[in-house]
Amino acid sequence: MRVLRARVRKADLFASLVVFLVALPLCVGVAIASGVPTELGLVTGIVGGLVAGALPGSSLQVSGPAAGLTVLVYEAVHRYGVGALGVLVFGAGLVQLGLGMLRLGRWFRAVSVAVVQGMLAGIGLVLVAGQMYALGDVTAPGGGLGKLTGLVSLPALLDPVALSVGGATMAVLLLWPRWKRGARLVPAPLVAVGLAAAVTGVFGLEVRRVEVRGLLDAVRLPEAADVGRLTEVGVLGTVVAFALIASAESLFSAAAVDRLHDGRRTDYDRELIAQGAGNAVCGVLGALPMTAVIVRSAANVQAGAETKASRVLHGVWLLLFTVVVPGVLGVIPVAALAALLVHAGCKLVPVREVREVRGLWRGHRGEVVVLVVTATAIVVGNLFEGVLVGLALAVAKTAWDVSHVHVETEDRGEAGLVVRVLGHATFLRLPKLLDALEALPRDREVRLELGGLRHLDHACAAALEGWAAGRGQALTAGVGVGG
């Protein structure tokens, strides 16, 4: 038994080091892309390990700042300022705690796959477009649409040295995983960023580097004025957006991680509570919002983690690194982190689904429309509005799909016509239903049978009664005109 326990501890220790090496450059890169001090990304990673990692829910899932929220965080910081970020994240954490305590975590699995894929595609496109500017040490314009349109004139503004550093970093990210043995020992993000820092330092290349102020200097507790902003409608909308999108991303990640191992399955409600507690702490510290991250979680599983000790220890390593050797971050080129985020952004775009879009279009055109409209709305507007548009469209599509109505007519000679209405009669199919009924000959007796209807809404019931009254006859017995 002692040997087994030692083996488990050794496996979790090794996995925690791997996750730490993966998380370190991603925490820094996400913070820069979000428009906040570098240290705030590390604070979120630390809290993700020490707080969310210690709570029950998903045993192998790792939490921290995620590329999927950079667009929304950047917009929030640009609109309300870095000082208000803590209040926004704290409020989102409270919402998540409430959702988890009400046992609503499992309902996030009911969100349309097309909306999720569209959300990821929109986030990925905006993230990639924004980081293309950082690859060449150029300041990106605001808004997703502005970033995309600005790409036309971008080549003339790029710094060739920074672009070379970013391009080389991207090449390492793509090529390093092909060496299986090396990739198992050292993660590709650490190799790519480490080489970029070493080369720019040795050759003294003039590129923009990460600015480091110190962990305590970056942490900012919310003030009373910031808390008072929670009464603003726009602020509350951002809080809800943080909570819903972070929750959805975390629980979708949990479902994916569960497929990677044979251990205990995720308790979605407890995981939502863990995420809420972590975000509440991040909010008190003024840090970035936290979600479960599939990249780190997959690295944790693949490294052989067996218990949640690995994710807690990864937070310990992040804390020790930030406190003991924070100056190391100052040698990292921003262009290298931009390449890392471009690589992460491309992974957010559901490339396989896009490749299969021709086949998907033949059988599920509505899903393709929801995916494309959601992604476009995020690029043109913002993340929250895009997700709301996608959800509304998905609900409308579902309502349309289930409201099938079919009209059958049987001629019984002198006894007249028997008309049977089958399916789901809703207002969406009312024009089709009325067209079929109004096409019936007016000189024949008609018996309308609605017993085959599974649902009849008020609009259709009223229309049927009006149609019967217009023909000067009452609806016959056995016809259900209820709701």
GROMACS .gro file of C-alpha atoms in nm:
model
  483
    1MET     CA    1   0.000   0.000   0.000
    2ARG     CA    2   0.285   0.240   0.081
    3VAL     CA    3   0.446   0.166  -0.257
    4LEU     CA    4   0.116   0.240  -0.432
    5ARG     CA    5   0.073   0.568  -0.248
    6ALA     CA    6   0.430   0.670  -0.330
    7ARG     CA    7   0.371   0.588  -0.694
    8VAL     CA    8   0.053   0.798  -0.697
    9ARG     CA    9   0.233   1.091  -0.536
   10LYS     CA   10   0.517   1.063  -0.787
   11ALA     CA   11   0.274   1.058  -1.081
   12ASP     CA   12   0.088   1.363  -0.953
   13LEU     CA   13   0.414   1.548  -0.882
   14PHE     CA   14   0.540   1.490  -1.236
   15ALA     CA   15   0.204   1.589  -1.387
   16SER     CA   16   0.194   1.909  -1.180
   17LEU     CA   17   0.533   2.015  -1.317
   18VAL     CA   18   0.418   1.950  -1.674
   19VAL     CA   19   0.099   2.152  -1.620
   20PHE     CA   20   0.300   2.432  -1.459
   21LEU     CA   21   0.529   2.453  -1.764
   22VAL     CA   22   0.227   2.462  -1.996
   23ALA     CA   23   0.035   2.714  -1.783
   24LEU     CA   24   0.316   2.965  -1.724
   25PRO     CA   25   0.342   3.113  -2.076
   26LEU     CA   26  -0.033   3.086  -2.131
   27CYS     CA   27  -0.112   3.282  -1.812
   28VAL     CA   28   0.123   3.558  -1.923
   29GLY     CA   29  -0.002   3.561  -2.282
   30VAL     CA   30  -0.371   3.569  -2.188
   31ALA     CA   31  -0.308   3.861  -1.951
   32ILE     CA   32  -0.134   4.064  -2.222
   33ALA     CA   33  -0.406   3.986  -2.477
   34SER     CA   34  -0.669   4.091  -2.220
   35GLY     CA   35  -0.505   4.431  -2.173
   36VAL     CA   36  -0.414   4.385  -1.806
   37PRO     CA   37  -0.083   4.357  -1.616
   38THR     CA   38   0.102   4.031  -1.668
   39GLU     CA   39   0.087   3.936  -1.302
   40LEU     CA   40  -0.293   3.922  -1.299
   41GLY     CA   41  -0.285   3.624  -1.533
   42LEU     CA   42  -0.046   3.447  -1.296
   43VAL     CA   43  -0.268   3.530  -0.997
   44THR     CA   44  -0.562   3.365  -1.172
   45GLY     CA   45  -0.350   3.059  -1.248
   46ILE     CA   46  -0.243   3.038  -0.884
   47VAL     CA   47  -0.601   3.068  -0.759
   48GLY     CA   48  -0.712   2.811  -1.016
   49GLY     CA   49  -0.469   2.564  -0.862
   50LEU     CA   50  -0.491   2.643  -0.491
   51VAL     CA   51  -0.865   2.720  -0.464
   52ALA     CA   52  -1.059   2.559  -0.749
   53GLY     CA   53  -0.809   2.273  -0.764
   54ALA     CA   54  -0.863   2.182  -0.399
   55LEU     CA   55  -1.244   2.173  -0.422
   56PRO     CA   56  -1.449   1.873  -0.539
   57GLY     CA   57  -1.599   1.854  -0.885
   58SER     CA   58  -1.362   1.732  -1.152
   59SER     CA   59  -1.053   1.556  -1.018
   60LEU     CA   60  -0.820   1.609  -1.316
   61GLN     CA   61  -0.945   1.933  -1.474
   62VAL     CA   62  -0.709   2.233  -1.440
   63SER     CA   63  -0.831   2.592  -1.413
   64GLY     CA   64  -0.676   2.928  -1.495
   65PRO     CA   65  -0.709   3.226  -1.731
   66ALA     CA   66  -0.842   3.113  -2.070
   67ALA     CA   67  -0.795   3.242  -2.422
   68GLY     CA   68  -1.170   3.207  -2.474
   69LEU     CA   69  -1.243   3.502  -2.242
   70THR     CA   70  -0.975   3.742  -2.364
   71VAL     CA   71  -1.210   3.919  -2.606
   72LEU     CA   72  -1.476   3.985  -2.341
   73VAL     CA   73  -1.221   4.086  -2.076
   74TYR     CA   74  -1.046   4.324  -2.316
   75GLU     CA   75  -1.379   4.491  -2.398
   76ALA     CA   76  -1.470   4.516  -2.028
   77VAL     CA   77  -1.133   4.665  -1.931
   78HIS     CA   78  -1.151   4.909  -2.221
   79ARG     CA   79  -1.500   5.020  -2.118
   80TYR     CA   80  -1.487   5.017  -1.736
   81GLY     CA   81  -1.113   5.021  -1.657
   82VAL     CA   82  -0.883   4.770  -1.488
   83GLY     CA   83  -1.007   4.885  -1.146
   84ALA     CA   84  -1.356   4.751  -1.214
   85LEU     CA   85  -1.231   4.410  -1.330
   86GLY     CA   86  -1.221   4.268  -0.978
   87VAL     CA   87  -1.585   4.357  -0.913
   88LEU     CA   88  -1.692   4.206  -1.246
   89VAL     CA   89  -1.511   3.880  -1.175
   90PHE     CA   90  -1.631   3.867  -0.813
   91GLY     CA   91  -1.991   3.915  -0.927
   92ALA     CA   92  -1.949   3.643  -1.187
   93GLY     CA   93  -1.816   3.409  -0.918
   94LEU     CA   94  -2.122   3.473  -0.701
   95VAL     CA   95  -2.350   3.398  -0.997
   96GLN     CA   96  -2.165   3.071  -1.057
   97LEU     CA   97  -2.192   2.977  -0.690
   98GLY     CA   98  -2.566   3.039  -0.706
   99LEU     CA   99  -2.607   2.833  -1.022
  100GLY     CA  100  -2.413   2.547  -0.869
  101MET     CA  101  -2.608   2.552  -0.543
  102LEU     CA  102  -2.933   2.550  -0.741
  103ARG     CA  103  -2.800   2.241  -0.922
  104LEU     CA  104  -2.817   2.404  -1.263
  105GLY     CA  105  -2.471   2.289  -1.375
  106ARG     CA  106  -2.605   1.996  -1.576
  107TRP     CA  107  -2.825   2.228  -1.784
  108PHE     CA  108  -2.520   2.379  -1.951
  109ARG     CA  109  -2.494   2.051  -2.141
  110ALA     CA  110  -2.823   2.140  -2.311
  111VAL     CA  111  -2.668   2.435  -2.500
  112SER     CA  112  -2.671   2.384  -2.876
  113VAL     CA  113  -2.343   2.245  -3.010
  114ALA     CA  114  -2.371   2.487  -3.303
  115VAL     CA  115  -2.380   2.784  -3.062
  116VAL     CA  116  -2.074   2.655  -2.876
  117GLN     CA  117  -1.882   2.597  -3.199
  118GLY     CA  118  -1.987   2.938  -3.330
  119MET     CA  119  -1.879   3.099  -3.003
  120LEU     CA  120  -1.539   2.933  -3.018
  121ALA     CA  121  -1.498   3.021  -3.385
  122GLY     CA  122  -1.585   3.388  -3.324
  123ILE     CA  123  -1.352   3.410  -3.024
  124GLY     CA  124  -1.075   3.238  -3.219
  125LEU     CA  125  -1.108   3.470  -3.518
  126VAL     CA  126  -1.102   3.786  -3.304
  127LEU     CA  127  -0.815   3.653  -3.093
  128VAL     CA  128  -0.606   3.558  -3.396
  129ALA     CA  129  -0.679   3.891  -3.568
  130GLY     CA  130  -0.577   4.087  -3.257
  131GLN     CA  131  -0.257   3.891  -3.202
  132MET     CA  132  -0.147   3.937  -3.563
  133TYR     CA  133  -0.075   4.297  -3.467
  134ALA     CA  134   0.121   4.193  -3.158
  135LEU     CA  135   0.331   3.961  -3.376
  136GLY     CA  136   0.483   4.272  -3.528
  137ASP     CA  137   0.479   4.496  -3.218
  138VAL     CA  138   0.185   4.699  -3.353
  139THR     CA  139  -0.104   4.826  -3.140
  140ALA     CA  140  -0.429   4.659  -3.243
  141PRO     CA  141  -0.741   4.866  -3.318
  142GLY     CA  142  -1.051   4.820  -3.103
  143GLY     CA  143  -1.337   4.586  -3.184
  144GLY     CA  144  -1.335   4.255  -3.366
  145LEU     CA  145  -1.444   4.406  -3.698
  146GLY     CA  146  -1.180   4.679  -3.670
  147LYS     CA  147  -0.910   4.420  -3.613
  148LEU     CA  148  -1.017   4.221  -3.919
  149THR     CA  149  -1.046   4.520  -4.152
  150GLY     CA  150  -0.714   4.659  -4.027
  151LEU     CA  151  -0.532   4.347  -4.145
  152VAL     CA  152  -0.537   4.488  -4.498
  153SER     CA  153  -0.293   4.767  -4.412
  154LEU     CA  154  -0.108   4.576  -4.139
  155PRO     CA  155   0.189   4.440  -4.344
  156ALA     CA  156   0.331   4.790  -4.395
  157LEU     CA  157   0.331   4.855  -4.017
  158LEU     CA  158   0.491   4.534  -3.890
  159ASP     CA  159   0.835   4.537  -3.731
  160PRO     CA  160   1.034   4.276  -3.929
  161VAL     CA  161   1.245   4.173  -3.628
  162ALA     CA  162   0.942   4.113  -3.404
  163LEU     CA  163   0.764   3.937  -3.689
  164SER     CA  164   1.062   3.705  -3.735
  165VAL     CA  165   1.061   3.621  -3.365
  166GLY     CA  166   0.687   3.550  -3.373
  167GLY     CA  167   0.716   3.342  -3.690
  168ALA     CA  168   0.997   3.134  -3.547
  169THR     CA  169   0.797   3.079  -3.228
  170MET     CA  170   0.502   2.960  -3.433
  171ALA     CA  171   0.727   2.718  -3.623
  172VAL     CA  172   0.852   2.566  -3.297
  173LEU     CA  173   0.495   2.531  -3.169
  174LEU     CA  174   0.402   2.336  -3.480
  175LEU     CA  175   0.716   2.124  -3.514
  176TRP     CA  176   0.809   2.039  -3.154
  177PRO     CA  177   0.507   1.807  -3.089
  178ARG     CA  178   0.622   1.589  -3.380
  179TRP     CA  179   0.915   1.477  -3.167
  180LYS     CA  180   0.707   1.259  -2.936
  181ARG     CA  181   0.977   1.192  -2.679
  182GLY     CA  182   1.076   1.557  -2.647
  183ALA     CA  183   0.713   1.672  -2.631
  184ARG     CA  184   0.649   1.435  -2.341
  185LEU     CA  185   0.942   1.577  -2.146
  186VAL     CA  186   0.901   1.950  -2.220
  187PRO     CA  187   0.577   2.112  -2.347
  188ALA     CA  188   0.591   2.292  -2.681
  189PRO     CA  189   0.475   2.633  -2.541
  190LEU     CA  190   0.765   2.643  -2.294
  191VAL     CA  191   1.020   2.541  -2.559
  192ALA     CA  192   0.891   2.799  -2.809
  193VAL     CA  193   0.876   3.090  -2.566
  194GLY     CA  194   1.203   2.989  -2.396
  195LEU     CA  195   1.392   2.977  -2.726
  196ALA     CA  196   1.248   3.314  -2.832
  197ALA     CA  197   1.359   3.472  -2.505
  198ALA     CA  198   1.705   3.317  -2.531
  199VAL     CA  199   1.763   3.422  -2.894
  200THR     CA  200   1.643   3.780  -2.847
  201GLY     CA  201   1.853   3.810  -2.530
  202VAL     CA  202   2.174   3.664  -2.674
  203PHE     CA  203   2.161   3.871  -2.994
  204GLY     CA  204   2.024   4.182  -2.827
  205LEU     CA  205   1.727   4.211  -3.061
  206GLU     CA  206   1.515   4.524  -3.018
  207VAL     CA  207   1.167   4.387  -2.959
  208ARG     CA  208   0.896   4.467  -2.707
  209ARG     CA  209   0.917   4.251  -2.395
  210VAL     CA  210   0.684   4.162  -2.112
  211GLU     CA  211   0.662   4.431  -1.844
  212VAL     CA  212   0.686   4.306  -1.486
  213ARG     CA  213   0.587   4.509  -1.180
  214GLY     CA  214   0.570   4.245  -0.907
  215LEU     CA  215   0.281   4.034  -0.781
  216LEU     CA  216   0.178   4.251  -0.486
  217ASP     CA  217   0.190   4.570  -0.692
  218ALA     CA  218  -0.049   4.424  -0.951
  219VAL     CA  219  -0.307   4.294  -0.702
  220ARG     CA  220  -0.579   4.553  -0.638
  221LEU     CA  221  -0.863   4.500  -0.392
  222PRO     CA  222  -1.203   4.634  -0.512
  223GLU     CA  223  -1.300   4.972  -0.370
  224ALA     CA  224  -1.643   5.097  -0.266
  225ALA     CA  225  -1.678   5.303  -0.584
  226ASP     CA  226  -1.610   4.993  -0.793
  227VAL     CA  227  -1.869   4.789  -0.601
  228GLY     CA  228  -2.123   5.065  -0.659
  229ARG     CA  229  -2.094   5.012  -1.033
  230LEU     CA  230  -2.279   4.683  -0.997
  231THR     CA  231  -2.599   4.889  -1.012
  232GLU     CA  232  -2.524   4.980  -1.376
  233VAL     CA  233  -2.711   4.777  -1.636
  234GLY     CA  234  -2.404   4.741  -1.860
  235VAL     CA  235  -2.190   4.618  -1.571
  236LEU     CA  236  -2.451   4.363  -1.468
  237GLY     CA  237  -2.472   4.241  -1.827
  238THR     CA  238  -2.095   4.192  -1.832
  239VAL     CA  239  -2.108   4.003  -1.501
  240VAL     CA  240  -2.372   3.767  -1.639
  241ALA     CA  241  -2.169   3.723  -1.958
  242PHE     CA  242  -1.856   3.637  -1.757
  243ALA     CA  243  -2.049   3.387  -1.546
  244LEU     CA  244  -2.236   3.212  -1.826
  245ILE     CA  245  -1.947   3.191  -2.072
  246ALA     CA  246  -1.694   3.086  -1.807
  247SER     CA  247  -1.937   2.824  -1.677
  248ALA     CA  248  -2.014   2.689  -2.022
  249GLU     CA  249  -1.646   2.670  -2.116
  250SER     CA  250  -1.559   2.497  -1.787
  251LEU     CA  251  -1.834   2.237  -1.810
  252PHE     CA  252  -1.776   2.169  -2.180
  253SER     CA  253  -1.409   2.121  -2.092
  254ALA     CA  254  -1.510   1.883  -1.812
  255ALA     CA  255  -1.707   1.670  -2.056
  256ALA     CA  256  -1.404   1.655  -2.287
  257VAL     CA  257  -1.164   1.569  -2.004
  258ASP     CA  258  -1.392   1.289  -1.882
  259ARG     CA  259  -1.349   1.125  -2.221
  260LEU     CA  260  -0.970   1.128  -2.177
  261HIS     CA  261  -0.952   0.911  -1.864
  262ASP     CA  262  -1.126   0.622  -1.690
  263GLY     CA  263  -1.139   0.773  -1.343
  264ARG     CA  264  -1.421   0.941  -1.154
  265ARG     CA  265  -1.662   1.145  -1.365
  266THR     CA  266  -1.724   1.514  -1.311
  267ASP     CA  267  -1.998   1.633  -1.075
  268TYR     CA  268  -2.115   1.933  -1.279
  269ASP     CA  269  -2.284   2.117  -0.994
  270ARG     CA  270  -1.983   2.082  -0.764
  271GLU     CA  271  -1.749   2.185  -1.042
  272LEU     CA  272  -1.959   2.496  -1.099
  273ILE     CA  273  -1.935   2.577  -0.728
  274ALA     CA  274  -1.556   2.528  -0.742
  275GLN     CA  275  -1.531   2.761  -1.041
  276GLY     CA  276  -1.751   3.016  -0.865
  277ALA     CA  277  -1.538   3.006  -0.550
  278GLY     CA  278  -1.223   3.049  -0.758
  279ASN     CA  279  -1.366   3.345  -0.947
  280ALA     CA  280  -1.486   3.507  -0.625
  281VAL     CA  281  -1.129   3.491  -0.491
  282CYS     CA  282  -0.990   3.618  -0.823
  283GLY     CA  283  -1.235   3.907  -0.803
  284VAL     CA  284  -1.124   4.002  -0.451
  285LEU     CA  285  -0.765   4.009  -0.581
  286GLY     CA  286  -0.859   4.209  -0.894
  287ALA     CA  287  -0.739   3.930  -1.125
  288LEU     CA  288  -0.865   3.780  -1.451
  289PRO     CA  289  -1.169   3.551  -1.462
  290MET     CA  290  -1.098   3.182  -1.437
  291THR     CA  291  -1.227   2.884  -1.632
  292ALA     CA  292  -1.128   2.523  -1.669
  293VAL     CA  293  -0.884   2.504  -1.961
  294ILE     CA  294  -0.879   2.203  -2.192
  295VAL     CA  295  -0.512   2.252  -2.294
  296ARG     CA  296  -0.384   2.232  -1.936
  297SER     CA  297  -0.636   1.965  -1.839
  298ALA     CA  298  -0.537   1.743  -2.131
  299ALA     CA  299  -0.168   1.790  -2.043
  300ASN     CA  300  -0.249   1.689  -1.684
  301VAL     CA  301  -0.422   1.368  -1.794
  302GLN     CA  302  -0.157   1.279  -2.052
  303ALA     CA  303   0.119   1.333  -1.793
  304GLY     CA  304  -0.034   1.058  -1.579
  305ALA     CA  305  -0.212   1.256  -1.307
  306GLU     CA  306  -0.429   1.038  -1.083
  307THR     CA  307  -0.570   1.277  -0.822
  308LYS     CA  308  -0.646   1.646  -0.781
  309ALA     CA  309  -0.310   1.688  -0.604
  310SER     CA  310  -0.148   1.757  -0.942
  311ARG     CA  311  -0.360   2.064  -1.014
  312VAL     CA  312  -0.312   2.199  -0.660
  313LEU     CA  313   0.067   2.156  -0.690
  314HIS     CA  314   0.071   2.335  -1.028
  315GLY     CA  315  -0.069   2.639  -0.843
  316VAL     CA  316   0.207   2.606  -0.584
  317TRP     CA  317   0.476   2.606  -0.856
  318LEU     CA  318   0.321   2.915  -1.019
  319LEU     CA  319   0.323   3.096  -0.685
  320LEU     CA  320   0.684   3.003  -0.607
  321PHE     CA  321   0.802   3.103  -0.955
  322THR     CA  322   0.623   3.440  -0.939
  323VAL     CA  323   0.760   3.520  -0.594
  324VAL     CA  324   1.116   3.387  -0.633
  325VAL     CA  325   1.213   3.468  -0.994
  326PRO     CA  326   0.963   3.723  -1.132
  327GLY     CA  327   1.237   3.896  -1.334
  328VAL     CA  328   1.256   3.601  -1.572
  329LEU     CA  329   0.926   3.714  -1.725
  330GLY     CA  330   1.083   4.042  -1.833
  331VAL     CA  331   1.299   3.869  -2.096
  332ILE     CA  332   1.002   3.717  -2.283
  333PRO     CA  333   0.924   3.889  -2.618
  334VAL     CA  334   0.561   3.992  -2.662
  335ALA     CA  335   0.576   3.865  -3.022
  336ALA     CA  336   0.649   3.514  -2.892
  337LEU     CA  337   0.344   3.521  -2.666
  338ALA     CA  338   0.139   3.656  -2.957
  339ALA     CA  339   0.243   3.353  -3.163
  340LEU     CA  340   0.139   3.129  -2.873
  341LEU     CA  341  -0.206   3.290  -2.864
  342VAL     CA  342  -0.245   3.279  -3.244
  343HIS     CA  343  -0.177   2.906  -3.216
  344ALA     CA  344  -0.435   2.877  -2.933
  345GLY     CA  345  -0.686   3.091  -3.125
  346CYS     CA  346  -0.663   2.871  -3.432
  347LYS     CA  347  -0.742   2.570  -3.214
  348LEU     CA  348  -1.061   2.742  -3.099
  349VAL     CA  349  -1.194   2.747  -3.455
  350PRO     CA  350  -1.374   2.414  -3.522
  351VAL     CA  351  -1.167   2.337  -3.832
  352ARG     CA  352  -1.294   1.982  -3.870
  353GLU     CA  353  -1.656   2.099  -3.867
  354VAL     CA  354  -1.573   2.370  -4.120
  355ARG     CA  355  -1.412   2.112  -4.348
  356GLU     CA  356  -1.722   1.898  -4.325
  357VAL     CA  357  -1.956   2.195  -4.374
  358ARG     CA  358  -2.061   2.071  -4.720
  359GLY     CA  359  -2.179   1.743  -4.575
  360LEU     CA  360  -2.328   1.919  -4.273
  361TRP     CA  361  -2.509   2.160  -4.504
  362ARG     CA  362  -2.692   1.876  -4.676
  363GLY     CA  363  -2.832   1.726  -4.358
  364HIS     CA  364  -2.826   2.002  -4.097
  365ARG     CA  365  -2.844   2.340  -4.269
  366GLY     CA  366  -2.994   2.501  -3.961
  367GLU     CA  367  -2.689   2.404  -3.751
  368VAL     CA  368  -2.456   2.561  -4.006
  369VAL     CA  369  -2.661   2.882  -4.006
  370VAL     CA  370  -2.652   2.901  -3.624
  371LEU     CA  371  -2.275   2.841  -3.620
  372VAL     CA  372  -2.200   3.105  -3.886
  373VAL     CA  373  -2.439   3.367  -3.747
  374THR     CA  374  -2.303   3.325  -3.392
  375ALA     CA  375  -1.943   3.361  -3.507
  376THR     CA  376  -2.026   3.661  -3.728
  377ALA     CA  377  -2.219   3.835  -3.450
  378ILE     CA  378  -1.923   3.796  -3.214
  379VAL     CA  379  -1.680   3.936  -3.472
  380VAL     CA  380  -1.904   4.228  -3.569
  381GLY     CA  381  -2.039   4.304  -3.219
  382ASN     CA  382  -1.906   4.147  -2.902
  383LEU     CA  383  -1.896   3.811  -2.731
  384PHE     CA  384  -2.203   3.855  -2.510
  385GLU     CA  385  -2.426   3.983  -2.788
  386GLY     CA  386  -2.301   3.714  -3.026
  387VAL     CA  387  -2.382   3.434  -2.781
  388LEU     CA  388  -2.729   3.579  -2.716
  389VAL     CA  389  -2.795   3.599  -3.090
  390GLY     CA  390  -2.677   3.240  -3.131
  391LEU     CA  391  -2.893   3.112  -2.845
  392ALA     CA  392  -3.200   3.296  -2.975
  393LEU     CA  393  -3.144   3.157  -3.324
  394ALA     CA  394  -3.093   2.804  -3.187
  395VAL     CA  395  -3.419   2.827  -2.991
  396ALA     CA  396  -3.602   2.957  -3.299
  397LYS     CA  397  -3.454   2.676  -3.509
  398THR     CA  398  -3.562   2.416  -3.255
  399ALA     CA  399  -3.913   2.561  -3.238
  400TRP     CA  400  -3.933   2.549  -3.618
  401ASP     CA  401  -3.803   2.191  -3.632
  402VAL     CA  402  -4.051   2.054  -3.378
  403SER     CA  403  -4.356   2.239  -3.513
  404HIS     CA  404  -4.432   2.005  -3.803
  405VAL     CA  405  -4.795   1.995  -3.906
  406HIS     CA  406  -4.947   1.767  -4.170
  407VAL     CA  407  -5.298   1.785  -4.318
  408GLU     CA  408  -5.465   1.470  -4.456
  409THR     CA  409  -5.794   1.477  -4.648
  410GLU     CA  410  -6.028   1.177  -4.692
  411ASP     CA  411  -6.325   1.198  -4.933
  412ARG     CA  412  -6.627   1.002  -4.802
  413GLY     CA  413  -6.859   1.086  -5.089
  414GLU     CA  414  -7.197   1.214  -4.972
  415ALA     CA  415  -7.074   1.213  -4.612
  416GLY     CA  416  -6.833   1.492  -4.705
  417LEU     CA  417  -6.464   1.536  -4.635
  418VAL     CA  418  -6.272   1.426  -4.328
  419VAL     CA  419  -5.968   1.644  -4.268
  420ARG     CA  420  -5.711   1.525  -4.014
  421VAL     CA  421  -5.444   1.759  -3.878
  422LEU     CA  422  -5.137   1.578  -3.738
  423GLY     CA  423  -4.819   1.686  -3.560
  424HIS     CA  424  -4.749   2.009  -3.370
  425ALA     CA  425  -4.966   2.307  -3.465
  426THR     CA  426  -4.788   2.626  -3.356
  427PHE     CA  427  -4.798   2.980  -3.485
  428LEU     CA  428  -4.482   2.909  -3.687
  429ARG     CA  429  -4.678   2.666  -3.906
  430LEU     CA  430  -5.005   2.859  -3.903
  431PRO     CA  431  -4.973   2.995  -4.263
  432LYS     CA  432  -4.921   2.642  -4.396
  433LEU     CA  433  -5.218   2.510  -4.198
  434LEU     CA  434  -5.453   2.787  -4.311
  435ASP     CA  435  -5.344   2.754  -4.674
  436ALA     CA  436  -5.437   2.384  -4.666
  437LEU     CA  437  -5.775   2.447  -4.503
  438GLU     CA  438  -5.871   2.741  -4.723
  439ALA     CA  439  -5.798   2.531  -5.032
  440LEU     CA  440  -6.081   2.291  -4.940
  441PRO     CA  441  -6.398   2.317  -5.153
  442ARG     CA  442  -6.663   2.535  -4.987
  443ASP     CA  443  -6.953   2.333  -5.125
  444ARG     CA  444  -6.866   2.019  -4.927
  445GLU     CA  445  -6.928   1.928  -4.567
  446VAL     CA  446  -6.598   1.911  -4.378
  447ARG     CA  447  -6.527   1.723  -4.055
  448LEU     CA  448  -6.206   1.851  -3.895
  449GLU     CA  449  -6.030   1.599  -3.669
  450LEU     CA  450  -5.751   1.722  -3.445
  451GLY     CA  451  -5.700   1.407  -3.242
  452GLY     CA  452  -5.364   1.346  -3.411
  453LEU     CA  453  -5.219   1.672  -3.285
  454ARG     CA  454  -4.958   1.647  -3.010
  455HIS     CA  455  -4.968   2.019  -2.946
  456LEU     CA  456  -5.205   2.297  -3.041
  457ASP     CA  457  -5.118   2.648  -2.931
  458HIS     CA  458  -5.364   2.930  -2.873
  459ALA     CA  459  -5.292   3.105  -3.204
  460CYS     CA  460  -5.373   2.794  -3.407
  461ALA     CA  461  -5.679   2.712  -3.194
  462ALA     CA  462  -5.821   3.060  -3.249
  463ALA     CA  463  -5.744   3.041  -3.622
  464LEU     CA  464  -5.921   2.705  -3.653
  465GLU     CA  465  -6.227   2.837  -3.473
  466GLY     CA  466  -6.227   3.139  -3.704
  467TRP     CA  467  -6.196   2.917  -4.009
  468ALA     CA  468  -6.491   2.701  -3.892
  469ALA     CA  469  -6.702   3.007  -3.820
  470GLY     CA  470  -6.623   3.145  -4.165
  471ARG     CA  471  -6.762   2.830  -4.322
  472GLY     CA  472  -7.074   2.856  -4.113
  473GLN     CA  473  -7.011   2.535  -3.920
  474ALA     CA  474  -6.897   2.440  -3.574
  475LEU     CA  475  -6.600   2.222  -3.496
  476THR     CA  476  -6.729   1.868  -3.457
  477ALA     CA  477  -6.717   1.649  -3.152
  478GLY     CA  478  -6.389   1.478  -3.075
  479VAL     CA  479  -6.192   1.778  -3.198
  480GLY     CA  480  -5.950   1.897  -2.934
  481VAL     CA  481  -5.920   2.274  -2.942
  482GLY     CA  482  -5.736   2.297  -2.614
  483GLY     CA  483  -5.380   2.411  -2.552
   0.00000   0.00000   0.00000
